[in-house]
Tab-separated table of C-alpha atoms and ligand atoms in Angstrom:
chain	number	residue	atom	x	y	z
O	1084	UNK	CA	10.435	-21.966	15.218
O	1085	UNK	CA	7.510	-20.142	15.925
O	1086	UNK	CA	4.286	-19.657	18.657
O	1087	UNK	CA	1.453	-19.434	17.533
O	1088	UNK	CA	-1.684	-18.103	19.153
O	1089	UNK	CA	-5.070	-20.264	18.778
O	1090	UNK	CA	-7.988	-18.439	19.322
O	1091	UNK	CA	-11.391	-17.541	18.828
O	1092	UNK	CA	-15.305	-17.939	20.637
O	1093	UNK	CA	-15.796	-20.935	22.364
O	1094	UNK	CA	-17.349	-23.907	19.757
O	1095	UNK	CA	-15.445	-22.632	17.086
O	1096	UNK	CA	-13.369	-25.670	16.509
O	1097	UNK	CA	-9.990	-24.748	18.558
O	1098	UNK	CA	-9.622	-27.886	20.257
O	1099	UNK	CA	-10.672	-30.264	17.334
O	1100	UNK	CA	-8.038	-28.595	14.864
O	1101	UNK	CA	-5.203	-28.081	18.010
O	1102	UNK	CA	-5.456	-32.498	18.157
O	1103	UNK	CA	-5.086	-32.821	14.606
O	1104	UNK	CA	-2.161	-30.550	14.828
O	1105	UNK	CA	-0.506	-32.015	18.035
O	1106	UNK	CA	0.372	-34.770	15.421
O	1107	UNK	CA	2.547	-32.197	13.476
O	1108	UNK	CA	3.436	-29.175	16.956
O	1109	UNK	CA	3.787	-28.533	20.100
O	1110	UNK	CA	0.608	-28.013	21.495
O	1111	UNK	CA	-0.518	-26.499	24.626
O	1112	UNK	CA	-3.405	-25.400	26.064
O	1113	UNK	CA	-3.632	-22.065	27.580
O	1114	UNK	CA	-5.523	-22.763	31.293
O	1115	UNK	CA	-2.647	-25.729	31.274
O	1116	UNK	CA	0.155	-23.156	31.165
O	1117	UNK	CA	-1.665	-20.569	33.170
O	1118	UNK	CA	-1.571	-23.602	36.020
O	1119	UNK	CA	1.795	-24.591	35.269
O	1120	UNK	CA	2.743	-20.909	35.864
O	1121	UNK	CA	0.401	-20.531	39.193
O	1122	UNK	CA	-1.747	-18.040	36.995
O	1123	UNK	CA	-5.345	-19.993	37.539
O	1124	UNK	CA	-7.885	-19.300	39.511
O	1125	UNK	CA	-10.083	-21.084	41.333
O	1126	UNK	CA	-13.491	-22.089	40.157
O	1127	UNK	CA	-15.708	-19.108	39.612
O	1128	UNK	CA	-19.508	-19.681	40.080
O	1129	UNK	CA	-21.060	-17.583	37.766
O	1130	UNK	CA	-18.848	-19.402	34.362
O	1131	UNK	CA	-18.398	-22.599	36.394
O	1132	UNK	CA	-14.954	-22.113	34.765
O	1133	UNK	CA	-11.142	-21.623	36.273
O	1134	UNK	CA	-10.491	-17.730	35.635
O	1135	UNK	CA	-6.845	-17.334	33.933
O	1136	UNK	CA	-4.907	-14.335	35.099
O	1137	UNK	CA	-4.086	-13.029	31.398
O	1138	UNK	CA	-2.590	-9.989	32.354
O	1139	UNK	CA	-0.264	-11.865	34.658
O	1140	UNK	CA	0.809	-14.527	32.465
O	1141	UNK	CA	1.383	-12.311	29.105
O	1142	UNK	CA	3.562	-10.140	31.595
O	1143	UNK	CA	5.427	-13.365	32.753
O	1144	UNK	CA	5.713	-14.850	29.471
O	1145	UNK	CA	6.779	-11.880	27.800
O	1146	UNK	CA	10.350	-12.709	29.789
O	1147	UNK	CA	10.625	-15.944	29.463
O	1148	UNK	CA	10.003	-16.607	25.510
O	1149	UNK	CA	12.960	-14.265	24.554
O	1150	UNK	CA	14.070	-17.181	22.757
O	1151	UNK	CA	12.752	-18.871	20.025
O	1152	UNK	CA	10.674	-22.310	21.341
O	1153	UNK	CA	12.763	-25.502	19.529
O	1154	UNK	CA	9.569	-26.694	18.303
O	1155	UNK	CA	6.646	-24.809	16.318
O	1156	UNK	CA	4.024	-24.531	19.762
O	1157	UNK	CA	0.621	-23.782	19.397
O	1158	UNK	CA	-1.217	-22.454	22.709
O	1159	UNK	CA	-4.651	-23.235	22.179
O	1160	UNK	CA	-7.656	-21.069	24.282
O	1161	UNK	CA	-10.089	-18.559	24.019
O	1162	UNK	CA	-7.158	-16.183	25.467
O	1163	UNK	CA	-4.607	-17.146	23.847
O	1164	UNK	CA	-4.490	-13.616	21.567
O	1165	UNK	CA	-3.363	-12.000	24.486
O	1166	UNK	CA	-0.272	-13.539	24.642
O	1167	UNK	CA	2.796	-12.595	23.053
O	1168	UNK	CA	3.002	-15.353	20.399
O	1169	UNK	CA	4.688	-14.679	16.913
O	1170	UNK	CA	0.877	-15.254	15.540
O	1171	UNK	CA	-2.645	-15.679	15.779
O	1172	UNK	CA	-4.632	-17.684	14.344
O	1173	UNK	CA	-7.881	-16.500	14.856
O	1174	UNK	CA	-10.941	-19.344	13.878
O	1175	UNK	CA	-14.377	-18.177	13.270
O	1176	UNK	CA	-18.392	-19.382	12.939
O	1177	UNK	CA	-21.097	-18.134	11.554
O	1178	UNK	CA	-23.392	-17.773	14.352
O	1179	UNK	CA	-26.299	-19.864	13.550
O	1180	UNK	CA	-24.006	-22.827	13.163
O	1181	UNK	CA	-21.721	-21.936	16.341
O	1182	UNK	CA	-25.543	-21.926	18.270
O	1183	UNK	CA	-25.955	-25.403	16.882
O	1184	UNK	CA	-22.482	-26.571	18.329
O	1185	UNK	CA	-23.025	-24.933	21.540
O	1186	UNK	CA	-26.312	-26.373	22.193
O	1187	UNK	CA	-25.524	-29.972	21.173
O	1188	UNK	CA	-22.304	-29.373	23.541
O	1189	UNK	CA	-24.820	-28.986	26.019
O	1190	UNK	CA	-24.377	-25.324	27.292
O	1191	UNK	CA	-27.291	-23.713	29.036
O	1192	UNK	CA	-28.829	-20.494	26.748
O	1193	UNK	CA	-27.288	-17.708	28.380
O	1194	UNK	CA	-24.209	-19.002	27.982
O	1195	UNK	CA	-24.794	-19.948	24.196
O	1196	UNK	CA	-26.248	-16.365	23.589
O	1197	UNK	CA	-23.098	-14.716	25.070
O	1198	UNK	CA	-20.723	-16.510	23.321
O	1199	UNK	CA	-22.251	-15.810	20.094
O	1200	UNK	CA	-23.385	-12.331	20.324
O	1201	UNK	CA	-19.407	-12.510	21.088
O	1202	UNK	CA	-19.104	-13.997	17.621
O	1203	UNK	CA	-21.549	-12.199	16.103
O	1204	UNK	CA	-19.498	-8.845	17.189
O	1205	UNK	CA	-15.851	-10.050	15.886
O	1206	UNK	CA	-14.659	-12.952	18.355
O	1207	UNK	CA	-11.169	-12.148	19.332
O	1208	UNK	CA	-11.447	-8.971	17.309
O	1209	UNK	CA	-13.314	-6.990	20.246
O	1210	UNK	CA	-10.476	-7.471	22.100
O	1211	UNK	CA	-7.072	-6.958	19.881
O	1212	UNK	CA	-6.698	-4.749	16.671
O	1213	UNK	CA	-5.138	-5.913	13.163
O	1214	UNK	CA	-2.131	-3.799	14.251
O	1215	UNK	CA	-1.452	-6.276	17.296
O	1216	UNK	CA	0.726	-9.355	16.108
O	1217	UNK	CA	0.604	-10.894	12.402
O	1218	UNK	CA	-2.553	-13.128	12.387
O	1219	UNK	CA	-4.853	-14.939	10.120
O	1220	UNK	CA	-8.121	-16.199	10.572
O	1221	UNK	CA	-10.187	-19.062	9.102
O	1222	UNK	CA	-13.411	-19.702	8.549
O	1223	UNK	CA	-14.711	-23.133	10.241
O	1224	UNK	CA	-18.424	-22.863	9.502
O	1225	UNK	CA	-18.265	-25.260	6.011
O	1226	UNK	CA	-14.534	-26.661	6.496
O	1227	UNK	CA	-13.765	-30.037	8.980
O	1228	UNK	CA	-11.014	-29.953	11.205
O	1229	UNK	CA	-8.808	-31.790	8.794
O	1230	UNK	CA	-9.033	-29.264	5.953
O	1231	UNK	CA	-8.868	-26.516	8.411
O	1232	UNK	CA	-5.632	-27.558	9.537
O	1233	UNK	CA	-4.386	-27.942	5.757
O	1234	UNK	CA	-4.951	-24.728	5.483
O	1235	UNK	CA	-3.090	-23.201	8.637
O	1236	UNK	CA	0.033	-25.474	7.379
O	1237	UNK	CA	-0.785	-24.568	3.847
O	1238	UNK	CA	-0.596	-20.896	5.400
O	1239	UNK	CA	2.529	-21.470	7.063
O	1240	UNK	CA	4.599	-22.741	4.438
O	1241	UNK	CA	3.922	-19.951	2.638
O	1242	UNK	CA	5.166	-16.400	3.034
O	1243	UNK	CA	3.662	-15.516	5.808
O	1244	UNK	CA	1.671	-12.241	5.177
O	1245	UNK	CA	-0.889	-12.315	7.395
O	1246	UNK	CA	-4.865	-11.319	6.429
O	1247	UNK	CA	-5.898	-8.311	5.219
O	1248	UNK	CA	-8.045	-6.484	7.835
O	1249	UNK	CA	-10.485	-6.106	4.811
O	1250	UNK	CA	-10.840	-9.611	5.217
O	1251	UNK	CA	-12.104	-9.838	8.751
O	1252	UNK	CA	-15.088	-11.794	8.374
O	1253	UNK	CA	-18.518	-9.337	9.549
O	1254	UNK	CA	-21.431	-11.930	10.081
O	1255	UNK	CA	-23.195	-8.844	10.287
O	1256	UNK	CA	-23.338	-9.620	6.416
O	1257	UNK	CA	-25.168	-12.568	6.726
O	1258	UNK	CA	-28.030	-10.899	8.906
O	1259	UNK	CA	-30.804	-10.944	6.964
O	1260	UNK	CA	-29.538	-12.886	4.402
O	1261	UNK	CA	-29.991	-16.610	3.516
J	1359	ADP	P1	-13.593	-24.955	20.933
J	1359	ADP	O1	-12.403	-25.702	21.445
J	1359	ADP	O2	-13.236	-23.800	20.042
J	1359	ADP	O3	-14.544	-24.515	22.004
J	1359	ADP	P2	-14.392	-27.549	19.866
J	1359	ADP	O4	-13.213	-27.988	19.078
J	1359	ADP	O5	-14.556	-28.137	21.219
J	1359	ADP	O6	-14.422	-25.936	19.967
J	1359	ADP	O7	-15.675	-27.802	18.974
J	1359	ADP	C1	-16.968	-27.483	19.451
J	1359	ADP	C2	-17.982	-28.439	18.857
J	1359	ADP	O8	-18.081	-28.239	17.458
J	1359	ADP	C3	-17.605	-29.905	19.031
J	1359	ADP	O9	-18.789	-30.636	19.235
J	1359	ADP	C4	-16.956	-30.270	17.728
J	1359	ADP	O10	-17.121	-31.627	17.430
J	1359	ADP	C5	-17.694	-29.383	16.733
J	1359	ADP	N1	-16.797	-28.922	15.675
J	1359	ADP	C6	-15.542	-28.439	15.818
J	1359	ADP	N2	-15.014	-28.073	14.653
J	1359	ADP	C7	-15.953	-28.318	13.720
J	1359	ADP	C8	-16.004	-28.142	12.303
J	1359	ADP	N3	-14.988	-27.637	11.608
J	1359	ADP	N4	-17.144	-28.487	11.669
J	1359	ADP	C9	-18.181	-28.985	12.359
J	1359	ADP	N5	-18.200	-29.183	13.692
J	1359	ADP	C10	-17.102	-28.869	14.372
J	1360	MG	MG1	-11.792	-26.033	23.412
């Protein structure tokens, strides 16, 4: 069996699609195994958020999943691309709709605006190249949870062979547009 990265910009959908698929995985989320592993911070005031030492727990990680996990284990987290899973599944959101979810989650406007001029500049893709681990990546801005996750097990069945870097989605596309 396999681990599988889930990642991508805060409001995308991660934790909606990692419940639906806790019915079929393992699923973990990342700050729960950076605590289990003594690799969270404390409470930082500027994000009002527990900082994860990434480097730390890829590094530690890296040792102890020489083996295979016994059941297919999703670690779910903004972070979770750093980690040295057998995939990523990267999900996305076009901007205007990842505002919307942001600001009925109730985030103040800074913190909407970083996360998605984040978006807006790749997600996960600022930070890791197509070259890194196989990964695919889904679009969540007209799909529900539930078809989402038909489509990651849809994805998995299948030969696995990954997306295209062609296929990144560029919302700088959509600029403009509509
Ligand atoms: P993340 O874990 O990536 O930060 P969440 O799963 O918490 O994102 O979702 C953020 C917000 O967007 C929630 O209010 C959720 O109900 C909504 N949401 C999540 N996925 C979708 C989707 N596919 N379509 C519409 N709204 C969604
Ligand atoms: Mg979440």
């Amino acid at each position: 069996m396999m681990r599988i990265g889930l990642t991508g910009t805060p409001g995308v959908g991660k934790t909606a699609v990692a419940s639906i698929l806790s019915g079929r995985f393992t699923v973990i989320k990342i700050v729960d195994l950076a605590a289990e592993k003594g690799y969270l911070g404390p409470i930082d005031d500027e994000f009002g958020a527990k900082e994860i030492d990434i480097e730390s727990l890829a590094s530690t990680l890296e040792k102890e999943w020489q083996e295979p996990p016994e059941n297919t284990t999703v670690i779910e987290g903004h972070l979770s691309h750093y980690l040295p899973c057998d995939l990523v599944i990267v999900l996305r959101c076009a901007p205007h709709i990842l505002r919307s979810r942001l600001d009925q989650r109730g985030y103040p406007e800074w913190k909407i605006n970083d996360n998605v001029e984040w978006e807006l500049l790749g997600g996960p893709w600022n930070e890791i190249g197509s070259d890194h681990v196989p990964w695919i990546e889904f679009d969540t801005t007209g799909s529900r949870p539930e078809e989402i996750c038909d489509m990651i097990q849809k994805s998995l069945d299948s030969e696995l062979e990954g997306t295209e870097s062609s296929s990144v989605l560029d919302w700088a596309e959509d600029i403009g547009g509509s």
